[in-house]
Coordinates of C-alpha atoms in Angstrom, one line a residue:
X1 CA -13.9 -7.7 7.2
X2 CA -13.4 -10.0 4.4
X3 CA -10.0 -10.3 3.4
X4 CA -11.1 -10.3 -0.4
X5 CA -12.7 -6.7 0.0
X6 CA -11.0 -3.6 -0.5
X7 CA -12.1 -0.4 1.2
X8 CA -13.4 1.6 -1.4
X9 CA -10.6 0.6 -4.3
X10 CA -9.6 3.7 -5.4
X11 CA -8.5 4.7 -8.8
X12 CA -4.9 5.4 -9.5
X13 CA -5.4 8.8 -10.8
X14 CA -5.7 12.0 -8.3
X15 CA -9.2 13.3 -7.5
X16 CA -9.5 16.5 -9.1
X17 CA -9.4 19.6 -6.7
X18 CA -8.8 17.7 -3.5
X19 CA -5.1 18.7 -3.6
X20 CA -5.4 22.3 -3.5
X21 CA -8.9 22.2 -1.2
X22 CA -7.7 24.1 2.0
X23 CA -10.1 21.8 4.2
X24 CA -8.1 18.4 3.5
X25 CA -5.7 19.7 6.4
X26 CA -8.7 18.6 8.8
X27 CA -8.5 14.7 7.3
X28 CA -5.7 12.1 7.8
X29 CA -2.7 12.6 5.4
X30 CA -2.2 9.3 4.2
X31 CA -6.1 9.0 3.2
X32 CA -7.4 12.3 2.2
X33 CA -8.0 11.2 -1.6
X34 CA -10.1 8.0 -0.3
X35 CA -12.1 10.2 2.3
X36 CA -12.9 12.1 -0.6
X37 CA -13.8 9.4 -3.0
X38 CA -16.4 8.1 -0.5
X39 CA -17.8 11.7 -0.3
X40 CA -17.9 11.9 -4.3
X41 CA -19.2 8.4 -4.7
X42 CA -22.4 9.4 -2.1
X43 CA -23.1 12.4 -4.3
X44 CA -22.9 10.5 -7.4
X45 CA -25.5 8.1 -6.0
X46 CA -27.3 11.2 -5.0
X47 CA -27.3 12.9 -8.7
X48 CA -28.4 9.4 -9.9
X49 CA -31.0 9.3 -7.7
X50 CA -32.5 12.5 -8.0
X51 CA -31.9 13.3 -4.3
X52 CA -31.0 16.8 -3.4
X53 CA -31.6 16.3 0.2
X54 CA -29.1 15.5 2.9
X55 CA -30.9 13.8 5.8
X56 CA -30.9 10.4 7.9
X57 CA -33.7 8.9 5.3
X58 CA -31.1 9.7 2.5
X59 CA -28.1 8.2 4.0
X60 CA -30.2 5.2 5.7
X61 CA -31.3 4.7 1.8
X62 CA -27.8 5.0 0.6
X63 CA -26.0 2.3 2.7
X64 CA -29.2 0.0 2.3
X65 CA -27.8 0.5 -1.2
X66 CA -24.4 -0.4 -0.2
X67 CA -25.3 -3.2 2.1
X68 CA -26.1 -5.4 -1.3
X69 CA -22.2 -5.3 -2.5
X70 CA -20.4 -4.4 0.9
X71 CA -19.4 -6.3 3.8
X72 CA -20.2 -4.5 7.7
X73 CA -16.8 -3.5 8.3
X74 CA -16.4 -1.9 4.8
X75 CA -19.7 0.2 5.3
X76 CA -18.5 1.2 8.8
X77 CA -15.2 2.5 7.0
X78 CA -17.6 4.4 4.5
X79 CA -19.7 6.0 7.5
X80 CA -16.6 6.8 9.2
X81 CA -15.4 8.7 6.2
X82 CA -18.4 10.4 5.3
X83 CA -19.1 11.4 9.1
X84 CA -15.5 13.3 8.7
X85 CA -16.4 14.9 5.1
X86 CA -19.7 15.7 5.6
X87 CA -19.0 17.5 8.7
X88 CA -16.3 19.7 6.9
X89 CA -18.2 20.3 3.4
X90 CA -22.1 20.0 4.7
X91 CA -21.7 20.8 8.7
X92 CA -23.9 17.5 8.7
X93 CA -22.9 15.2 11.6
X94 CA -24.2 11.9 10.8
X95 CA -22.8 10.6 14.0
X96 CA -26.1 11.8 15.7
X97 CA -28.1 9.6 13.1
X98 CA -29.5 6.7 15.6
X99 CA -31.4 4.9 12.8
X100 CA -28.5 4.8 10.9
X101 CA -26.0 3.3 13.5
X102 CA -28.7 1.1 14.4
X103 CA -28.9 -0.1 11.0
X104 CA -25.2 -0.7 11.1
X105 CA -24.9 -2.6 13.9
X106 CA -27.8 -4.9 12.9
X107 CA -25.8 -5.7 9.8
X108 CA -22.8 -6.9 11.8
X109 CA -25.0 -9.4 13.6
X110 CA -24.0 -12.7 12.3
X111 CA -20.9 -11.5 10.2
X112 CA -18.3 -14.2 10.0
X113 CA -15.2 -12.6 8.4
X114 CA -13.6 -14.9 5.9
X115 CA -9.8 -15.3 6.0
X116 CA -7.3 -15.7 3.3
X117 CA -5.9 -19.1 2.5
X118 CA -2.4 -19.6 2.6
X119 CA 0.5 -20.8 0.3
X120 CA 2.9 -23.2 1.2
X121 CA 6.6 -23.5 0.9
X122 CA 6.0 -25.9 -1.7
X123 CA 3.5 -24.0 -3.6
X124 CA 5.8 -20.8 -3.4
X125 CA 9.1 -22.7 -4.8
X126 CA 7.1 -24.1 -7.1
X127 CA 5.6 -21.1 -8.6
X128 CA 9.1 -19.2 -8.4
X129 CA 11.0 -22.0 -10.5
X130 CA 8.0 -23.0 -13.2
X131 CA 5.9 -20.1 -13.9
X132 CA 7.3 -18.7 -17.1
X133 CA 8.8 -15.3 -16.5
X134 CA 7.4 -13.9 -19.6
X135 CA 3.9 -14.2 -18.1
X136 CA 4.6 -14.0 -14.3
X137 CA 7.7 -12.0 -13.4
X138 CA 5.8 -9.2 -11.7
X139 CA 3.9 -11.6 -9.7
X140 CA 7.2 -13.5 -8.7
X141 CA 8.6 -10.0 -7.7
X142 CA 5.5 -9.2 -5.5
X143 CA 5.4 -12.9 -4.0
X144 CA 8.9 -12.7 -3.4
X145 CA 8.8 -9.1 -1.5
X146 CA 5.1 -10.1 -0.2
X147 CA 6.1 -13.0 1.7
X148 CA 9.4 -12.1 3.2
X149 CA 8.4 -9.1 4.3
X150 CA 4.6 -10.3 5.5
X151 CA 3.3 -7.2 3.1
X152 CA -0.2 -6.0 3.3
X153 CA -1.5 -4.8 -0.3
X154 CA -1.0 -1.3 0.3
X155 CA 2.2 -1.6 1.5
X156 CA 3.1 -3.3 -1.9
X157 CA 1.4 -0.3 -3.7
X158 CA 3.3 2.1 -1.7
X159 CA 6.8 0.6 -2.1
X160 CA 9.1 3.0 -3.8
X161 CA 12.0 2.3 -6.2
X162 CA 14.3 4.1 -3.5
X163 CA 13.1 1.6 -1.0
X164 CA 15.2 -1.2 -2.7
X165 CA 18.4 -1.4 -1.7
X166 CA 21.1 -4.1 -2.8
X167 CA 23.8 -4.7 -0.2
X168 CA 25.3 -7.9 -1.5
X169 CA 24.4 -10.6 -4.1
X170 CA 22.4 -12.2 -1.5
X171 CA 20.8 -9.5 0.5
X172 CA 18.5 -7.0 -0.2
X173 CA 17.2 -4.4 2.2
X174 CA 13.4 -3.8 1.4
X175 CA 12.0 -0.5 3.3
X176 CA 8.3 0.1 3.4
X177 CA 6.7 3.5 4.2
X178 CA 3.8 4.1 6.1
X179 CA 2.7 0.7 7.3
X180 CA -0.7 0.5 8.8
X181 CA 1.0 1.4 12.4
X182 CA 2.1 4.6 10.9
X183 CA 5.5 3.4 11.5
X184 CA 8.2 2.8 8.5
X185 CA 9.7 -0.4 8.6
X186 CA 12.4 -2.4 6.6
X187 CA 13.1 -6.2 6.0
X188 CA 15.5 -8.1 4.0
X189 CA 15.5 -10.9 1.4
X190 CA 18.6 -13.4 1.4
X191 CA 18.4 -15.2 -1.7
X192 CA 20.5 -15.1 -4.7
X193 CA 17.9 -16.5 -7.0
X194 CA 15.6 -13.9 -5.4
X195 CA 17.8 -11.2 -6.0
X196 CA 18.7 -11.8 -9.6
X197 CA 14.2 -12.1 -10.2
X198 CA 14.0 -9.0 -8.6
X199 CA 16.9 -7.1 -10.6
X200 CA 15.5 -8.9 -13.8
X201 CA 12.3 -6.8 -13.2
X202 CA 14.1 -3.9 -12.2
X203 CA 16.1 -3.8 -15.4
X204 CA 12.8 -3.7 -17.6
X205 CA 11.4 -0.7 -15.7
X206 CA 11.0 2.2 -18.3
X207 CA 13.6 5.0 -17.5
X208 CA 11.2 7.6 -18.2
X209 CA 8.6 6.3 -15.9
X210 CA 6.5 8.9 -14.6
X211 CA 5.8 7.3 -11.3
X212 CA 8.4 6.6 -8.5
X213 CA 6.1 3.3 -7.1
X214 CA 8.6 0.2 -7.5
X215 CA 5.6 -1.9 -9.1
X216 CA 4.7 -0.9 -12.3
X217 CA 2.4 -3.0 -15.0
X218 CA 3.9 -5.9 -16.8
X219 CA 2.8 -7.7 -19.2
X220 CA 4.2 -10.2 -21.7
X221 CA 8.2 -9.7 -21.4
X222 CA 7.8 -5.7 -20.6
X223 CA 7.3 -3.1 -18.2
X224 CA 5.3 -0.4 -18.6
X225 CA 5.1 3.2 -16.8
X226 CA 1.7 2.6 -15.6
X227 CA 1.7 1.9 -11.6
X228 CA 0.1 -1.5 -10.2
X229 CA -3.1 -0.6 -8.5
X230 CA -4.3 -1.8 -5.4
X231 CA -6.8 -4.2 -7.3
X232 CA -4.2 -5.5 -9.6
X233 CA -1.6 -6.4 -6.7
X234 CA -4.3 -7.5 -4.6
X235 CA -5.6 -10.3 -7.3
X236 CA -1.8 -11.6 -7.3
X237 CA -2.4 -14.2 -4.8
X238 CA -5.7 -15.5 -7.1
X239 CA -3.7 -15.6 -9.8
X240 CA -0.7 -17.8 -8.9
X241 CA -3.4 -20.0 -7.0
X242 CA -4.8 -20.1 -10.3
X243 CA -1.6 -20.9 -12.2
X244 CA -1.0 -23.8 -9.4
X245 CA -4.4 -25.2 -9.8
X246 CA -5.2 -25.0 -6.2
X247 CA -8.4 -25.6 -4.9
X248 CA -10.7 -22.4 -5.0
X249 CA -8.1 -19.9 -6.5
X250 CA -10.5 -16.8 -5.3
X251 CA -10.2 -17.7 -1.7
X252 CA -6.2 -16.6 -2.1
X253 CA -6.9 -12.9 -1.7
X254 CA -4.6 -9.9 -0.7
X255 CA -4.4 -10.8 3.0
X256 CA -2.4 -14.0 1.5
X257 CA 0.9 -12.8 2.0
X258 CA 0.5 -11.6 5.1
X259 CA -0.9 -14.6 6.4
X260 CA 1.1 -17.0 4.9
X261 CA 4.5 -15.2 5.7
X262 CA 3.4 -15.3 9.5
X263 CA 2.4 -18.9 9.4
X264 CA 5.7 -19.6 7.5
X265 CA 7.3 -17.7 10.8
X266 CA 5.4 -19.6 13.5
X267 CA 6.1 -23.0 11.8
X268 CA 10.2 -22.3 11.8
X269 CA 9.8 -21.9 15.6
X270 CA 9.9 -18.1 16.1
X271 CA 9.6 -16.6 19.5
X272 CA 6.7 -14.4 20.3
X273 CA 8.7 -11.0 20.0
X274 CA 10.1 -12.3 16.3
X275 CA 6.2 -12.9 15.5
X276 CA 5.2 -9.5 17.0
X277 CA 7.8 -7.8 15.2
X278 CA 7.0 -9.4 11.8
X279 CA 3.1 -8.5 12.3
X280 CA 3.7 -4.7 13.0
X281 CA 2.6 -5.0 16.8
X282 CA 3.8 -3.5 19.5
X283 CA 3.7 -5.0 22.9
X284 CA 0.5 -4.1 24.9
X285 CA -1.6 -2.9 21.9
X286 CA -4.3 -4.6 20.4
X287 CA -3.6 -6.9 17.5
X288 CA -5.0 -5.7 14.1
X289 CA -7.5 -8.0 12.3
X290 CA -5.8 -9.1 8.6

């Protein structure tokens, strides 16, 4: 999967009716709405194209349509989600569609995932010190937490207000729920300057915000009660690279913070155990692709 591609990019609002659908218990709890979004996107395509049938030919046509805009790993993810939802909702078993699976396997041939570019320590320091807060305060906080914790986009999006704990003037404890390994994790930020930046952002949060998500929209010195979505947070590295006038800012994707953090940790002489803990990998398990 290319680093700059998100799987499905769900909206911030809940899908109507899915929270009350008893069939949801058969789908992964963390991803139910995304599964149903994949299913709804497929049905929307059917309506737009006047297709009533559910057959291998229809699914093959749909995935051919997706192939113009989606990378092979994303298409496999959509296949997996449609397999689960169509099994439940329509009693259709697309895992038996041999031509469709052959097509998806063929799409993978020659596919080379593109990795995100990384920031240097001087890039980070320059942005923190020079970028005007009135425009970039939210991006600075995302950068600080993202780099210190080696965070993925979904982790930053899921961070809650209660997940930020100040323990001293130089130590901030960050607790991340539901990381990719389904294990909660935490890390610390040790810097008076960074703490002040985070606290400044916190102070601007509307007291009547209806979301408990930590990152809310920031615009011209003000925070709104609207939570930042996956696309907004995933685009922050590109915005930072653009401000710094780095070459090809579009190559700084949502995976940038995790890759940068791991690189800086390795450059500091950290041992393998530290790197494994930092990357949310347990000894004896395969490494997650970034």
